[in-house]
Amino acid sequence: MTFYDKARKTNGKIFAVAPMIDWTDTHCRVFHRQLTRRALLYTEMIVADAVIHGDRGRLLGYEPVEHPLALQLGGSDPSKLAEAVKIAADYGYDEINLNVGCPSDRVQSGTFGACLMRTPETVERAVAAMKAVSAVPVTVKCRIGVDDQDPQAVLPDFLARMAAAGADAIWVHARKAWLQGLSPKENRDVPPLDYELVHRLKRENPDLFLGINGGIQTIEAALAHLQVMDGVMLGRAAYNNATLLNEVDAAIYGEEERRPDWQAVCDAMMEHAARHIASGGRLIHVTRHMVGLFQGFAGARRYRQILSAEAARPGAGPEVIAAAFAAVDTQAGPKRAVG
């Protein structure tokens, strides 16, 4: 039984950290997993051609602690996507997700990402092909439309097609993507959010798992969306203020609320960093994802300074992480003003 099946059976909800290119690599995910045991984590988008022809161990490898973990694929050719799914099966991901939401020029030039909202029949064929060879859930992450499309007409049709193709879940970023005239960064903020449209479509499709993404900044806001939606996904809010992930297991999944064990987080990340350095990596590859921790704590500014400056020095080791954590007053907890 997949976690989507379990969620349906128990009327449970799913909290996810969004896939983010150049951000949600294995080091980021190992860090996030120290803060929440239950959140669904996603890889960066990996192009199907790269999976087929590239260094599979480097592209698809991850730490066992990262589960539950979804692989996000990019592509538009059903046969190539199916081949990538078959290759990924050996790596034991918990979900395969198809990117139909990224608006970058690089993605558009490959005829995948958000531009596929214009050709939903292509996405329908791709999802069906992926489902045919996958033993784990196949899901889609999309926008509500692109450019001059009318989301009121486009999104209901798109969701119906995904359901017909067998998609186990659809995660909807509740904004249009403007493929011409806005940068990827602007596409995360400028197009207005339309939560009500996504909420309405969930009410109209009670048997279809629908998650919502876009502009959600707090656990309180996530809980409000979960009054309607099956799942909620945070991206940059979770990355830039990782401390909020400590609230997920209790607030979303109903687990007993516990005081964070910051020493355990520190120790785990030091161990992970040591392994990465021993394999030829640099400390900064790990610590760059940790800077957003401790917003609002006394000593947070010094924590950020240590991770940003000291971890970048040649030969820097895991002891830099210990020094950064030692600068923070974790006993007092967060205060109102960011430190």
XYZ file of N, CA and C in Angstrom, residues 182-282:
303
model
N 8.373 36.928 -18.367
C 8.719 36.829 -16.951
C 9.839 35.815 -16.777
N 10.742 36.110 -15.864
C 11.818 35.177 -15.533
C 11.266 34.065 -14.644
N 12.004 32.952 -14.477
C 11.554 31.917 -13.542
C 11.319 32.472 -12.140
N 12.189 33.381 -11.681
C 11.998 33.980 -10.361
C 10.700 34.780 -10.305
N 10.450 35.599 -11.338
C 9.222 36.385 -11.372
C 7.991 35.485 -11.452
N 8.121 34.340 -12.119
C 7.000 33.416 -12.228
C 6.624 32.780 -10.894
N 7.499 32.905 -9.897
C 7.169 32.396 -8.571
C 6.398 33.412 -7.743
N 6.387 34.677 -8.188
C 5.801 35.727 -7.361
C 4.800 36.626 -8.076
N 5.033 36.905 -9.359
C 4.244 37.924 -10.050
C 2.841 37.452 -10.436
N 2.679 36.315 -11.100
C 1.311 35.903 -11.452
C 0.477 35.714 -10.185
N -0.737 36.213 -10.156
C -1.540 36.114 -8.929
C -1.908 34.672 -8.603
N -2.000 34.410 -7.314
C -2.432 33.098 -6.843
C -3.946 32.972 -6.962
N -4.401 31.769 -7.301
C -5.844 31.502 -7.358
C -6.126 30.236 -6.568
N -6.022 30.373 -5.249
C -6.284 29.227 -4.387
C -7.722 28.741 -4.527
N -8.657 29.675 -4.686
C -10.057 29.290 -4.710
C -10.365 28.356 -5.875
N -9.753 28.603 -7.028
C -9.960 27.701 -8.165
C -9.521 26.287 -7.812
N -8.356 26.162 -7.220
C -7.841 24.832 -6.873
C -8.710 24.190 -5.802
N -9.119 24.970 -4.825
C -10.024 24.445 -3.794
C -11.336 23.958 -4.414
N -11.881 24.755 -5.332
C -13.154 24.377 -5.955
C -13.021 23.071 -6.722
N -11.904 22.923 -7.437
C -11.722 21.700 -8.215
C -11.531 20.486 -7.309
N -10.955 20.691 -6.130
C -10.876 19.581 -5.179
C -12.275 19.191 -4.714
N -13.094 20.180 -4.410
C -14.466 19.864 -3.981
C -15.231 19.134 -5.073
N -14.951 19.469 -6.323
C -15.647 18.835 -7.445
C -15.069 17.477 -7.801
N -13.886 17.153 -7.257
C -13.231 15.872 -7.563
C -12.818 15.202 -6.257
N -13.785 14.781 -5.454
C -13.453 14.258 -4.125
C -12.584 13.010 -4.149
N -12.618 12.242 -5.227
C -11.852 10.996 -5.285
C -10.470 11.160 -5.907
N -10.140 12.364 -6.344
C -8.846 12.628 -6.959
C -7.940 13.306 -5.944
N -6.752 12.740 -5.725
C -5.837 13.358 -4.771
C -5.287 14.643 -5.384
N -5.578 15.759 -4.727
C -5.096 17.060 -5.183
C -4.334 17.746 -4.065
N -3.112 18.147 -4.372
C -2.310 18.925 -3.441
C -2.112 20.325 -3.979
N -1.848 21.267 -3.089
C -1.707 22.660 -3.492
C -0.330 23.188 -3.120
N 0.180 24.093 -3.945
C 1.517 24.665 -3.803
C 1.441 26.127 -4.261
N 2.369 26.922 -3.752
C 2.469 28.298 -4.220
C 2.164 29.320 -3.142
N 3.167 30.055 -2.697
C 2.956 31.172 -1.791
C 2.588 30.810 -0.372
N 2.681 29.563 0.003
C 2.315 29.127 1.359
C 3.540 29.291 2.252
N 3.402 30.094 3.310
C 4.565 30.513 4.088
C 4.682 29.881 5.466
N 3.596 29.382 6.011
C 3.600 28.917 7.396
C 2.854 27.597 7.538
N 3.096 26.929 8.665
C 2.352 25.711 8.963
C 0.875 26.037 9.189
N 0.604 27.186 9.773
C -0.798 27.587 9.986
C -1.528 27.721 8.653
N -0.864 28.329 7.664
C -1.472 28.451 6.338
C -1.639 27.084 5.694
N -0.662 26.202 5.897
C -0.771 24.845 5.354
C -1.982 24.127 5.939
N -2.175 24.253 7.231
C -3.315 23.598 7.873
C -4.638 24.139 7.347
N -4.683 25.433 7.063
C -5.908 26.016 6.508
C -6.219 25.408 5.144
N -5.213 25.253 4.298
C -5.435 24.625 2.988
C -5.874 23.171 3.146
N -5.352 22.488 4.153
C -5.677 21.079 4.336
C -7.093 20.861 4.852
N -7.791 21.937 5.182
C -9.214 21.800 5.464
C -9.975 21.402 4.204
N -9.380 21.707 3.045
C -10.013 21.393 1.759
C -9.193 20.374 0.981
N -7.883 20.600 0.906
C -7.016 19.841 0.024
C -6.506 18.556 0.683
N -6.026 17.641 -0.173
C -5.448 16.385 0.316
C -3.992 16.549 0.724
N -3.320 17.496 0.112
C -1.912 17.689 0.398
C -1.531 19.142 0.247
N -0.439 19.504 0.881
C 0.084 20.859 0.776
C 1.595 20.766 0.598
N 2.125 21.651 -0.236
C 3.540 21.611 -0.592
C 4.142 22.994 -0.393
N 5.218 23.060 0.377
C 5.958 24.293 0.570
C 7.313 24.176 -0.121
N 7.746 25.262 -0.744
C 9.035 25.267 -1.413
C 10.013 26.173 -0.710
N 10.116 27.397 -1.200
C 11.118 28.314 -0.661
C 10.882 28.680 0.798
N 9.650 28.671 1.246
C 9.385 28.953 2.661
C 10.042 27.901 3.548
N 9.967 26.639 3.130
C 10.591 25.561 3.900
C 12.107 25.602 3.798
N 12.613 26.033 2.651
C 14.055 26.098 2.455
C 14.649 27.278 3.214
N 14.045 28.438 3.093
C 14.596 29.654 3.694
C 14.347 29.758 5.189
N 13.354 29.027 5.687
C 13.054 29.017 7.120
C 12.827 27.574 7.540
N 13.913 26.804 7.471
C 13.796 25.359 7.672
C 13.285 24.990 9.051
N 13.393 25.884 10.020
C 12.927 25.582 11.372
C 11.458 25.176 11.384
N 10.659 25.702 10.471
C 9.230 25.372 10.474
C 8.981 23.885 10.201
N 9.962 23.209 9.587
C 9.786 21.783 9.335
C 9.701 20.977 10.630
N 10.224 21.534 11.715
C 10.109 20.864 13.016
C 8.666 20.719 13.466
N 7.772 21.546 12.916
C 6.376 21.517 13.338
C 5.539 20.499 12.567
N 6.074 19.996 11.463
C 5.267 19.218 10.515
C 4.711 17.946 11.131
N 5.545 17.159 11.796
C 5.110 15.835 12.236
C 3.976 15.914 13.248
N 4.039 16.904 14.124
C 2.960 17.062 15.118
C 1.740 17.737 14.513
N 1.958 18.840 13.788
C 0.830 19.640 13.295
C 0.076 18.954 12.171
N 0.791 18.320 11.266
C 0.149 17.725 10.087
C -0.195 16.262 10.316
N 0.710 15.523 10.966
C 0.539 14.076 11.083
C 0.065 13.618 12.456
N -0.126 14.565 13.376
C -0.716 14.226 14.653
C 0.194 13.505 15.630
N 1.492 13.558 15.390
C 2.413 12.909 16.314
C 2.567 13.753 17.581
N 3.078 13.122 18.630
C 3.290 13.837 19.886
C 4.286 14.975 19.673
N 3.957 16.134 20.191
C 4.834 17.285 20.038
C 6.047 17.140 20.957
N 7.222 17.304 20.365
C 8.460 17.152 21.118
C 9.350 18.371 20.914
N 10.146 18.672 21.927
C 11.130 19.739 21.804
C 12.211 19.283 20.825
N 12.602 20.104 19.869
C 13.621 19.693 18.899
C 14.929 19.307 19.585
N 15.541 18.249 19.095
C 16.843 17.816 19.602
C 17.910 18.396 18.671
N 18.306 19.628 18.937
C 19.229 20.312 18.040
C 20.600 19.659 18.024
N 21.009 19.069 19.143
C 22.307 18.391 19.151
C 22.293 17.199 18.200
N 21.163 16.490 18.153
C 21.051 15.352 17.236
C 21.103 15.812 15.782
N 20.463 16.945 15.497
C 20.530 17.500 14.141
C 21.962 17.855 13.789
N 22.645 18.518 14.701
C 24.034 18.897 14.484
C 24.900 17.662 14.237
N 24.762 16.654 15.088
C 25.581 15.442 14.963
C 25.334 14.736 13.636
N 24.063 14.637 13.260
C 23.727 13.954 12.006
C 24.322 14.673 10.808
N 24.253 16.002 10.807
C 24.782 16.755 9.677
C 26.309 16.746 9.663
N 26.933 16.700 10.828
C 28.388 16.560 10.872
C 28.821 15.211 10.297
N 28.097 14.164 10.640
C 28.411 12.839 10.108
C 28.211 12.794 8.598
N 27.105 13.378 8.132
C 26.846 13.409 6.693
C 27.928 14.202 5.970
N 28.306 15.348 6.524
C 29.342 16.175 5.912
C 30.674 15.435 5.873
N 31.000 14.717 6.937
C 32.264 13.970 6.972
C 32.308 12.922 5.860
N 31.198 12.231 5.645
C 31.155 11.235 4.567
C 31.317 11.903 3.204
N 30.659 13.042 3.036
C 30.740 13.747 1.758
C 32.162 14.238 1.495
N 32.807 14.787 2.506
C 34.179 15.270 2.354
C 35.125 14.106 2.067
N 34.915 12.983 2.752
C 35.763 11.806 2.530
C 35.647 11.279 1.104
N 34.501 11.525 0.476
C 34.299 11.057 -0.903
C 34.773 12.069 -1.935
N 35.390 13.167 -1.470
C 35.935 14.160 -2.391
C 35.143 15.451 -2.470
N 34.078 15.584 -1.695
C 33.260 16.791 -1.732
C 33.769 17.870 -0.802
N 33.047 18.974 -0.764
C 33.401 20.103 0.089
C 32.281 20.362 1.094
